[in-house]
Amino acid sequence: MKRYILVALSLMSVVGLNAQSMYDAYTFSATDYLGTARVVGLGGAVGALGSDIGTIGVNPAGSAVASYSQFVISPSISSSRTRTSYALDPNASYQGGVNSNRSLLKLSNIGGTSRIESGPLGAAVTFGFVINTTYDYNYEHSGRGVNGVSSKFAEMARAAQGITNSSFESNSFYDNPDYSSLWDVAMGYNVGLINAYGTDGNYVGCTEVLTDDNRRYVPGDLIQRSRQILSGSKNDLLFNMALDFSNGFYLGFNIGVPYFGYENMERYTESARVVEDFPIKFTYNDGSVVDTYFDNATYQYNYSASGSGVYGKVGFIWLPFAGLRIGAAYQTPTAMDIEETWIHSGRVSYANGASYSGSSREGSYEYTLITPRHYDFSVAYTFGRIGLVSADLSAEDYRNVRFEDSYNDGTFDFVNTATSIFSGFAYNLRVGAEVNLTSNFAIRAGASLKTSAEKYYYSDGKEVYYSDYDDDYYHGRKVLPDNSKYVNDITRSYSVGFGYNPAGSFFADFALRLTKLPSSVYQPYYNYEDEDVTYYSPLFRTERNLVNAVLTLGWRF
């Protein structure tokens, strides 16, 4: 199967209109329950169990299972662990490996419930107010390699070709929709990552030399370094009401307010291995000439997004006979209002000590994302006081995910059509088990397997992916066959934990979870051509693991 190349987000951010993609929908809609330590320790397979406050996000009926009121708080540690290797081009093998670790202190759950024994329809009623973490964006990678063939700043110079110097220098450049995808290039020109030569509209990268006949090339080895840091989390603020009908049937409702903060920093640096291989001569308007050598240059892209919305969720838990528990829940789509900002910046330094830096204008945009419907199906069996086993299956329907904005002018028609065609269901299978070693101490284990909603097609013997979808497909000049398959991106999690539940008010749980995410391939710049020769961007492949440690402290009353 074709390997997936995730081009740097900075390259995909066509500033302004229609900057969003199917992958933004996946990022901001993704669900991966954390919550309390018991939920984590059981692998998230808690939809038919209830009682624990953390289960409310999976199944709103869960709060009614507890015959008491309670308050819990769950501090946690999130640790990203990655290893990144480097390939010179798509046909080269990956070499080396750089390890990166990043740990953060977080709060994965806090909340409380209050139970009233005499409620409507003769049932006991429980009211809850809970905040659960539903996705952890923590991630960092660092990679390094040597390239004597291509350069990001050479590619930036090719992207600038044909645009006049005065256009880049104009204050209105960032307001021109024709240049909406070239904010990074304009920044590069004004900082000196690319420089003008010859007739107006010709540019050379700061990592290149220019021959007398105006041929541009990278003259020596560049040490290329890539670093990316993702920060933030998605959380659900839940207002819960659940009924205990005292006949083995529980019914619950949530009003959920999901909110998230997401930050992405991409930094890419090229340094001369031997500065004397990179001579450069600056000729100024007054006729003066300065001879020096290129030393290093850095490009950085900062992107942030935040959003919130409202959804409804309903669920039940049924105990048809002793030991067996069955649960199910349905969650409506969320209309998530999102605001994003971005900025490009850069710096270039020379051997004579001169350096120049600057940034683009900060961009911003607001839109609405309609997230998937969510279905949960759960079953569990309890063995008296010995323990239990449980299993959950969640399904998220991405076929109707879409972007909207206040203009309603068709801005998102193309991306919405493509997202619908290349998306299906994402499934999450979770299993868990708990064994009571004593009357007040239990051990737990769990696992989960989550699939991607992304699909691809076979057409004329070739694989067609979301990135291949173009105007010919959109306008019907080319037709996709009805033979889609799902991309084999699997996320696996494994967890262990224990619970301490003595007589009295206080109780505590602890869990540790390892999540093995699909490997990703990062392409820091576009491939480019010069004199009919194709120059390839290097590739950084990252193996990704995320470790979450959760401690829950609770009090019953």
Coordinates of C-alpha atoms in Angstrom, one line a residue:
M1 CA 0.0 0.0 0.0
K2 CA 1.2 3.5 -0.7
R3 CA 2.9 5.2 2.2
Y4 CA 1.2 8.3 3.5
I5 CA 3.2 11.5 3.6
L6 CA 1.9 14.2 6.0
V7 CA 3.2 17.4 4.5
A8 CA 4.1 20.1 7.0
L9 CA 0.9 21.8 8.2
S10 CA 2.5 25.1 7.2
L11 CA 2.5 24.0 3.6
M12 CA -1.1 22.9 3.7
S13 CA -2.3 26.2 5.3
V14 CA -3.7 28.1 2.3
V15 CA -4.3 31.2 4.3
G16 CA -7.9 32.5 4.5
L17 CA -10.7 30.9 2.5
N18 CA -10.9 27.1 2.3
A19 CA -7.8 26.5 4.4
Q20 CA -9.4 23.6 6.2
S21 CA -9.1 19.9 5.2
M22 CA -10.5 16.5 6.1
Y23 CA -7.6 16.1 8.5
D24 CA -8.7 19.1 10.5
A25 CA -12.1 17.5 10.9
Y26 CA -10.4 14.3 12.2
T27 CA -8.1 16.3 14.6
F28 CA -10.9 18.3 16.2
S29 CA -13.5 15.6 16.2
A30 CA -11.3 12.7 17.6
T31 CA -12.5 11.0 20.8
D32 CA -10.2 9.0 23.1
Y33 CA -11.6 8.9 26.6
L34 CA -9.3 9.4 29.5
G35 CA -11.3 10.6 32.5
T36 CA -10.8 8.7 35.8
A37 CA -8.2 6.1 36.6
R38 CA -10.7 3.3 36.7
V39 CA -11.9 4.2 33.2
V40 CA -8.3 4.2 31.9
G41 CA -7.4 1.0 33.8
L42 CA -10.3 -0.8 32.2
G43 CA -9.3 0.3 28.7
G44 CA -12.3 2.6 28.4
A45 CA -14.7 -0.4 28.4
V46 CA -17.1 1.0 30.9
G47 CA -20.3 1.7 29.0
A48 CA -22.3 -1.1 30.7
L49 CA -20.7 -0.7 34.2
G50 CA -21.5 2.8 35.4
S51 CA -21.0 3.9 39.0
D52 CA -17.6 5.6 38.3
I53 CA -18.0 9.3 37.4
G54 CA -15.7 8.9 34.5
T55 CA -18.2 6.5 32.8
I56 CA -20.7 9.3 32.3
G57 CA -19.0 10.5 29.1
V58 CA -19.3 7.1 27.6
N59 CA -22.9 6.4 28.9
P60 CA -24.9 9.0 30.7
A61 CA -26.8 6.3 32.6
G62 CA -23.6 5.4 34.5
S63 CA -24.1 8.0 37.2
A64 CA -27.4 6.4 38.4
V65 CA -25.7 3.1 39.1
A66 CA -24.0 4.5 42.1
S67 CA -26.3 4.5 45.2
Y68 CA -24.4 7.5 46.7
S69 CA -23.2 11.0 45.8
Q70 CA -19.5 11.6 45.1
F71 CA -16.8 14.0 44.2
V72 CA -13.6 13.0 42.3
I73 CA -10.5 14.7 40.9
S74 CA -8.0 13.0 38.6
P75 CA -4.6 14.7 38.1
S76 CA -2.5 13.0 35.4
I77 CA 0.8 13.0 33.6
S78 CA 1.0 12.9 29.8
S79 CA 4.3 11.8 28.2
S80 CA 5.0 11.8 24.5
R81 CA 7.8 9.5 23.4
T82 CA 8.9 9.5 19.7
R83 CA 11.8 8.3 17.5
T84 CA 12.4 10.1 14.2
S85 CA 14.5 8.8 11.3
Y86 CA 15.5 10.6 8.1
A87 CA 15.4 9.8 4.4
L88 CA 16.9 11.9 1.7
D89 CA 14.1 11.4 -0.7
P90 CA 11.1 9.0 -1.3
N91 CA 13.4 6.4 -2.8
A92 CA 16.0 6.4 -0.1
S93 CA 16.1 4.3 3.0
Y94 CA 15.5 5.8 6.5
Q95 CA 18.7 6.4 8.5
G96 CA 19.5 7.2 12.1
G97 CA 17.0 8.0 14.8
V98 CA 16.5 10.8 17.2
N99 CA 14.5 10.2 20.4
S100 CA 12.3 12.9 21.9
N101 CA 10.4 12.9 25.2
R102 CA 7.9 15.5 26.5
S103 CA 6.0 15.2 29.7
L104 CA 3.2 17.5 31.0
L105 CA 1.1 17.6 34.1
K106 CA -2.6 17.7 33.3
L107 CA -6.1 17.3 34.9
S108 CA -8.0 14.5 33.1
N109 CA -11.2 14.6 35.2
I110 CA -13.0 16.5 37.9
G111 CA -16.6 16.4 38.9
G112 CA -19.3 15.4 41.3
T113 CA -22.8 13.8 41.4
S114 CA -25.7 14.2 43.8
R115 CA -28.3 11.5 44.2
I116 CA -31.9 12.1 45.2
E117 CA -33.8 8.9 46.2
S118 CA -37.3 10.2 45.3
G119 CA -37.4 11.4 41.8
P120 CA -39.8 11.5 38.8
L121 CA -41.7 8.3 37.9
G122 CA -40.7 6.8 41.3
A123 CA -37.1 6.5 40.3
A124 CA -34.0 7.7 42.1
V125 CA -32.4 10.6 40.2
T126 CA -28.7 11.6 40.0
F127 CA -27.4 14.9 38.8
G128 CA -23.8 15.3 37.7
F129 CA -21.4 18.0 36.7
V130 CA -18.2 16.5 35.2
I131 CA -15.2 17.5 33.1
N132 CA -13.5 14.7 31.2
T133 CA -10.5 14.8 28.9
T134 CA -11.5 13.2 25.5
Y135 CA -8.3 13.7 23.6
D136 CA -4.7 14.5 24.4
Y137 CA -2.8 16.3 21.7
N138 CA 0.7 16.1 23.4
Y139 CA 3.4 15.3 20.8
E140 CA 6.9 16.2 20.0
H141 CA 9.4 15.1 17.4
S142 CA 13.0 16.1 16.5
G143 CA 14.8 14.8 13.4
R144 CA 18.1 15.4 11.7
G145 CA 19.8 14.5 8.4
V146 CA 22.3 15.7 5.8
N147 CA 21.3 16.9 2.3
G148 CA 23.6 18.2 -0.4
V149 CA 21.0 18.2 -3.1
S150 CA 17.8 20.2 -2.1
S151 CA 16.8 22.9 0.3
K152 CA 13.6 24.4 1.7
F153 CA 14.8 27.9 0.9
A154 CA 15.6 26.9 -2.7
E155 CA 12.0 25.6 -2.9
M156 CA 10.8 28.9 -1.4
A157 CA 12.7 30.8 -4.1
R158 CA 11.0 28.7 -6.8
A159 CA 7.6 29.4 -5.3
A160 CA 8.4 33.2 -5.5
Q161 CA 9.4 33.0 -9.2
G162 CA 7.5 35.6 -11.3
I163 CA 6.3 37.8 -8.4
T164 CA 7.7 41.3 -8.5
N165 CA 9.9 42.7 -5.7
S166 CA 7.4 45.5 -5.2
S167 CA 4.6 43.0 -4.6
F168 CA 6.4 41.4 -1.8
E169 CA 7.3 44.8 -0.3
S170 CA 3.7 46.1 -0.5
N171 CA 1.7 46.5 2.7
S172 CA -1.3 45.1 0.8
F173 CA 0.4 41.7 -0.1
Y174 CA -1.4 39.9 2.7
D175 CA -4.8 41.2 1.7
N176 CA -4.5 39.9 -1.9
P177 CA -6.4 36.6 -2.2
D178 CA -4.2 35.6 -5.2
Y179 CA -1.3 35.4 -2.7
S180 CA -3.1 33.7 0.1
S181 CA -0.9 30.6 -0.1
L182 CA 2.4 32.6 -0.2
W183 CA 2.5 34.3 3.2
D184 CA 5.6 32.2 4.1
V185 CA 7.3 33.2 0.8
A186 CA 6.6 36.9 1.4
M187 CA 8.1 36.6 4.9
G188 CA 11.1 34.8 3.4
Y189 CA 11.7 37.6 0.9
N190 CA 11.5 40.3 3.6
V191 CA 13.7 38.5 6.0
G192 CA 16.3 37.4 3.4
L193 CA 15.6 33.6 3.3
I194 CA 15.4 34.3 -0.5
N195 CA 17.0 37.1 -2.4
A196 CA 16.3 38.8 -5.7
Y197 CA 18.8 38.7 -8.6
G198 CA 18.9 39.7 -12.2
T199 CA 15.6 40.8 -13.7
D200 CA 12.6 41.5 -11.4
G201 CA 10.8 38.3 -10.3
N202 CA 13.9 36.1 -10.1
Y203 CA 15.0 34.7 -6.7
V204 CA 17.7 32.5 -5.2
G205 CA 17.6 30.7 -1.8
C206 CA 20.0 31.8 0.9
T207 CA 21.3 28.2 0.8
E208 CA 22.2 28.3 -2.9
V209 CA 25.0 29.8 -5.0
L210 CA 24.3 31.6 -8.2
T211 CA 26.6 31.1 -11.2
D212 CA 27.5 33.7 -13.8
D213 CA 25.0 32.2 -16.2
N214 CA 22.3 32.4 -13.4
R215 CA 22.2 28.7 -12.5
R216 CA 21.1 28.1 -8.9
Y217 CA 22.1 25.1 -6.9
V218 CA 23.0 23.9 -3.4
P219 CA 26.8 23.8 -3.3
G220 CA 27.5 21.6 -0.3
D221 CA 26.1 19.6 2.6
L222 CA 23.3 21.1 4.7
I223 CA 22.4 19.8 8.1
Q224 CA 18.6 19.7 8.1
R225 CA 16.8 19.7 11.4
S226 CA 13.1 19.4 12.0
R227 CA 11.2 19.9 15.2
Q228 CA 7.4 19.8 15.8
I229 CA 5.5 20.3 19.1
L230 CA 1.8 19.8 19.5
S231 CA 0.1 20.9 22.7
G232 CA -3.4 21.0 24.1
S233 CA -6.4 18.8 24.8
K234 CA -10.1 18.3 24.1
N235 CA -12.4 18.1 27.0
D236 CA -16.1 17.6 27.6
L237 CA -18.0 19.7 30.2
L238 CA -21.0 17.4 31.0
F239 CA -24.3 18.3 32.7
N240 CA -25.8 14.9 33.5
M241 CA -29.1 13.6 34.8
A242 CA -29.8 9.9 35.2
L243 CA -32.6 7.8 36.6
D244 CA -32.5 4.5 38.6
F245 CA -35.8 2.7 38.2
S246 CA -34.8 0.1 40.8
N247 CA -35.6 -2.8 38.4
G248 CA -32.2 -3.1 36.8
F249 CA -32.8 -0.4 34.3
Y250 CA -30.9 3.0 34.2
L251 CA -31.5 5.9 31.9
G252 CA -29.3 8.9 31.5
F253 CA -29.0 12.2 29.6
N254 CA -26.1 14.5 29.0
I255 CA -25.8 18.0 27.7
G256 CA -22.2 18.2 26.6
V257 CA -20.1 21.3 26.0
P258 CA -16.9 20.1 24.3
Y259 CA -14.1 22.6 24.2
F260 CA -10.5 22.4 23.0
G261 CA -7.2 24.2 22.7
Y262 CA -4.7 23.1 20.1
E263 CA -1.2 24.5 19.3
N264 CA 1.2 23.4 16.6
M265 CA 4.8 24.7 16.3
E266 CA 7.0 23.6 13.4
R267 CA 10.6 24.7 13.3
Y268 CA 12.9 23.8 10.4
T269 CA 16.6 24.7 10.3
E270 CA 19.3 24.3 7.6
S271 CA 22.9 24.8 8.6
A272 CA 26.0 24.7 6.4
R273 CA 28.2 21.7 7.4
V274 CA 31.2 23.7 6.0
V275 CA 30.4 27.4 5.6
E276 CA 33.2 27.9 3.0
D277 CA 31.1 25.8 0.7
F278 CA 28.4 28.4 0.6
P279 CA 30.0 31.7 -0.6
I280 CA 27.6 34.6 -1.1
K281 CA 28.1 38.1 -2.6
F282 CA 25.6 40.9 -1.8
T283 CA 25.4 43.8 -4.2
Y284 CA 23.5 46.8 -2.8
N285 CA 21.8 49.6 -4.6
D286 CA 24.6 52.0 -3.8
G287 CA 27.1 49.7 -5.6
S288 CA 28.8 48.4 -2.5
V289 CA 29.6 44.6 -2.4
V290 CA 29.8 42.3 0.7
D291 CA 31.4 38.9 0.4
T292 CA 30.5 36.3 3.1
Y293 CA 29.3 32.8 3.6
F294 CA 25.9 31.4 4.5
D295 CA 25.8 29.9 8.0
N296 CA 22.2 28.9 9.0
A297 CA 18.6 29.7 8.4
T298 CA 15.4 28.8 10.3
Y299 CA 11.8 28.8 9.3
Q300 CA 9.0 28.6 11.9
Y301 CA 5.3 28.2 11.7
N302 CA 3.0 28.7 14.7
Y303 CA -0.7 27.7 14.5
S304 CA -3.3 27.7 17.2
A305 CA -7.0 26.8 17.3
S306 CA -9.7 26.8 19.9
G307 CA -13.3 25.9 19.8
S308 CA -16.4 24.9 21.6
G309 CA -19.9 23.6 20.9
V310 CA -22.9 21.8 22.4
Y311 CA -24.3 18.2 21.9
G312 CA -26.8 15.9 23.4
K313 CA -26.3 12.3 24.5
V314 CA -28.7 9.6 25.8
G315 CA -27.9 6.2 27.1
F316 CA -29.2 3.2 29.1
I317 CA -27.8 0.4 31.1
W318 CA -30.0 -2.8 31.6
L319 CA -29.4 -5.8 33.9
P320 CA -31.6 -8.5 32.3
F321 CA -30.4 -11.1 34.9
A322 CA -27.7 -11.5 37.6
G323 CA -24.2 -10.8 36.2
L324 CA -25.1 -9.6 32.7
R325 CA -25.1 -5.9 31.9
I326 CA -26.0 -4.3 28.6
G327 CA -25.5 -0.6 27.6
A328 CA -25.9 1.6 24.6
A329 CA -25.7 5.4 24.0
Y330 CA -26.2 7.8 21.1
Q331 CA -24.5 11.2 20.8
T332 CA -25.7 13.9 18.4
P333 CA -23.3 15.8 16.1
T334 CA -21.7 18.9 17.6
A335 CA -21.7 22.3 15.9
M336 CA -18.1 23.3 16.9
D337 CA -17.3 27.0 16.5
I338 CA -13.6 27.3 15.9
E339 CA -11.2 30.2 15.7
E340 CA -7.7 29.7 14.4
T341 CA -4.6 32.0 14.1
W342 CA -1.2 31.5 12.4
I343 CA 2.1 33.3 11.7
H344 CA 5.2 32.5 9.7
S345 CA 8.6 33.7 10.9
G346 CA 12.3 33.2 10.0
R347 CA 15.9 34.0 10.6
V348 CA 19.1 33.8 8.5
S349 CA 22.7 34.2 9.7
Y350 CA 26.0 34.6 7.9
A351 CA 29.6 33.9 8.7
N352 CA 30.4 37.6 9.1
G353 CA 28.1 37.8 12.1
A354 CA 25.2 39.5 10.2
S355 CA 21.7 38.0 10.8
Y356 CA 18.2 39.0 9.9
S357 CA 14.8 38.0 11.3
G358 CA 11.1 38.8 11.0
S359 CA 7.6 37.5 10.6
S360 CA 4.5 37.7 8.5
R361 CA 1.3 39.3 9.5
E362 CA -0.7 37.2 12.0
G363 CA -3.7 35.5 10.2
S364 CA -7.0 34.5 11.7
Y365 CA -10.1 32.8 10.6
E366 CA -13.4 31.6 12.1
Y367 CA -15.6 28.7 11.0
T368 CA -17.9 26.0 12.2
L369 CA -17.2 22.2 12.1
I370 CA -20.1 19.8 12.3
T371 CA -18.6 16.7 14.0
P372 CA -19.7 13.0 13.6
R373 CA -22.6 11.2 15.2
H374 CA -21.3 8.8 17.9
Y375 CA -22.7 5.4 18.8
D376 CA -21.7 3.3 21.8
F377 CA -22.6 -0.4 22.4
S378 CA -21.5 -2.1 25.6
V379 CA -21.7 -5.4 27.4
A380 CA -20.2 -6.6 30.7
Y381 CA -20.5 -9.6 33.0
T382 CA -19.8 -9.4 36.8
F383 CA -18.8 -12.5 38.8
G384 CA -20.3 -11.6 42.1
R385 CA -17.6 -10.1 44.4
I386 CA -14.8 -11.7 42.4
G387 CA -14.5 -9.3 39.4
L388 CA -15.8 -8.5 36.0
V389 CA -15.1 -8.5 32.2
S390 CA -16.4 -5.8 29.9
A391 CA -16.3 -4.8 26.2
D392 CA -17.4 -1.6 24.3
L393 CA -17.7 -0.8 20.6
S394 CA -17.9 2.8 19.6
A395 CA -18.6 4.0 16.0
E396 CA -18.2 7.6 14.7
D397 CA -19.8 8.4 11.3
Y398 CA -17.6 10.9 9.4
R399 CA -19.6 10.7 6.2
N400 CA -21.6 13.8 7.0
V401 CA -18.8 15.8 8.7
R402 CA -18.7 19.3 7.1
F403 CA -17.4 22.8 7.5
E404 CA -19.5 25.9 7.5
D405 CA -19.0 29.6 7.8
S406 CA -21.2 32.7 8.2
Y407 CA -20.9 33.7 4.5
N408 CA -22.7 30.5 3.1
D409 CA -21.1 31.2 -0.2
G410 CA -19.9 27.8 -1.2
T411 CA -16.4 28.3 0.3
F412 CA -16.4 24.7 1.7
D413 CA -18.2 22.9 -1.0
F414 CA -15.1 21.3 -2.4
V415 CA -13.6 20.2 0.9
N416 CA -16.9 19.0 2.2
T417 CA -17.5 16.9 -0.9
A418 CA -14.0 15.4 -0.7
T419 CA -14.4 14.7 3.0
S420 CA -17.6 12.8 2.4
I421 CA -16.1 10.7 -0.4
F422 CA -13.0 9.8 1.5
S423 CA -14.5 9.2 4.9
G424 CA -16.5 6.5 6.5
F425 CA -16.8 5.1 10.0
A426 CA -14.1 5.1 12.7
Y427 CA -14.4 2.2 15.1
N428 CA -13.0 1.8 18.6
L429 CA -13.1 -1.6 20.3
R430 CA -12.3 -1.6 24.0
V431 CA -12.0 -4.5 26.5
G432 CA -11.3 -4.6 30.2
A433 CA -11.2 -6.8 33.2
E434 CA -11.1 -6.3 37.0
V435 CA -10.3 -8.7 39.8
N436 CA -11.0 -8.0 43.4
L437 CA -8.0 -9.4 45.4
T438 CA -9.5 -8.4 48.7
S439 CA -12.7 -6.6 49.8
N440 CA -11.0 -3.3 49.3
F441 CA -8.3 -3.8 46.6
A442 CA -8.7 -4.5 42.9
I443 CA -6.4 -4.9 39.9
R444 CA -7.4 -4.0 36.4
A445 CA -6.3 -4.3 32.8
G446 CA -7.6 -3.2 29.5
A447 CA -6.9 -2.7 25.8
S448 CA -8.3 -0.8 22.8
L449 CA -8.0 -0.8 19.1
K450 CA -9.1 2.2 17.0
T451 CA -9.4 2.4 13.3
S452 CA -9.2 5.4 11.0
A453 CA -12.2 6.8 9.1
E454 CA -10.1 7.6 6.0
K455 CA -10.8 5.7 2.8
Y456 CA -9.0 5.4 -0.5
Y457 CA -9.9 4.0 -4.0
Y458 CA -8.4 2.0 -6.8
S459 CA -8.8 3.7 -10.2
D460 CA -7.0 2.6 -13.4
G461 CA -4.7 0.5 -11.4
K462 CA -3.7 3.3 -9.1
E463 CA -4.6 4.2 -5.5
V464 CA -6.5 7.5 -5.2
Y465 CA -6.3 9.3 -1.9
Y466 CA -7.9 12.4 -0.4
S467 CA -4.8 14.4 -1.5
D468 CA -5.3 13.3 -5.1
Y469 CA -8.9 14.6 -5.3
D470 CA -9.0 17.6 -7.7
D471 CA -11.3 19.6 -9.9
D472 CA -11.6 16.9 -12.5
Y473 CA -13.2 14.6 -9.9
Y474 CA -15.2 17.4 -8.3
H475 CA -16.8 18.4 -11.7
G476 CA -17.3 14.9 -12.9
R477 CA -14.6 14.8 -15.6
K478 CA -13.1 11.9 -13.8
V479 CA -15.1 9.3 -11.8
L480 CA -14.0 7.3 -8.7
P481 CA -15.0 3.6 -8.8
D482 CA -17.1 2.1 -6.1
N483 CA -14.3 0.1 -4.5
S484 CA -13.1 2.0 -1.5
K485 CA -11.0 0.6 1.2
Y486 CA -10.1 1.9 4.6
V487 CA -6.6 3.2 5.3
N488 CA -4.8 0.8 7.7
D489 CA -4.0 3.3 10.4
I490 CA -4.5 1.5 13.7
T491 CA -4.1 3.1 17.1
R492 CA -3.6 0.5 19.9
S493 CA -3.7 1.1 23.7
Y494 CA -2.8 -1.1 26.6
S495 CA -3.6 -0.2 30.3
V496 CA -3.1 -1.5 33.8
G497 CA -4.4 -0.2 37.1
F498 CA -5.5 -0.8 40.6
G499 CA -8.2 0.5 43.0
Y500 CA -8.3 1.0 46.7
N501 CA -11.8 1.1 48.1
P502 CA -11.9 0.9 51.9
A503 CA -15.0 1.2 54.0
G504 CA -15.9 4.9 54.5
S505 CA -15.9 7.9 52.3
F506 CA -12.5 8.0 50.7
F507 CA -11.4 5.9 47.7
A508 CA -8.5 6.0 45.2
D509 CA -7.5 4.6 41.8
F510 CA -4.4 4.6 39.7
A511 CA -3.9 3.6 36.0
L512 CA -1.1 3.6 33.4
R513 CA -1.8 3.5 29.7
L514 CA 0.5 3.1 26.7
T515 CA -0.9 4.3 23.3
K516 CA 0.9 3.2 20.2
L517 CA -0.1 5.6 17.4
P518 CA 0.4 5.1 13.7
S519 CA 3.8 6.2 12.4
S520 CA 3.7 9.5 10.6
V521 CA 5.9 10.9 7.7
Y522 CA 6.7 14.6 7.7
Q523 CA 7.7 16.4 4.6
P524 CA 9.1 19.9 5.4
Y525 CA 8.8 21.4 1.9
Y526 CA 7.4 20.7 -1.5
N527 CA 9.4 18.9 -4.2
Y528 CA 10.5 21.4 -6.8
E529 CA 11.9 21.5 -10.4
D530 CA 14.8 23.4 -12.0
E531 CA 16.0 22.9 -15.6
D532 CA 13.8 19.8 -15.9
V533 CA 15.4 18.2 -12.8
T534 CA 13.2 17.3 -9.9
Y535 CA 14.6 18.0 -6.4
Y536 CA 12.9 16.1 -3.6
S537 CA 12.2 17.1 0.0
P538 CA 13.6 14.9 2.6
L539 CA 11.2 12.8 4.8
F540 CA 11.1 12.5 8.6
R541 CA 9.4 9.3 9.8
T542 CA 8.3 9.3 13.4
E543 CA 7.3 6.3 15.5
R544 CA 4.9 7.6 18.2
N545 CA 3.9 6.5 21.7
L546 CA 1.9 8.3 24.3
V547 CA 2.0 7.3 28.0
N548 CA -0.8 8.5 30.4
A549 CA -0.6 8.1 34.2
V550 CA -3.8 8.9 36.0
L551 CA -4.5 9.1 39.8
T552 CA -8.1 9.5 40.9
L553 CA -9.0 10.6 44.4
G554 CA -12.6 10.4 45.4
W555 CA -15.0 10.9 48.3
R556 CA -18.5 9.4 48.7
F557 CA -21.2 11.1 50.7

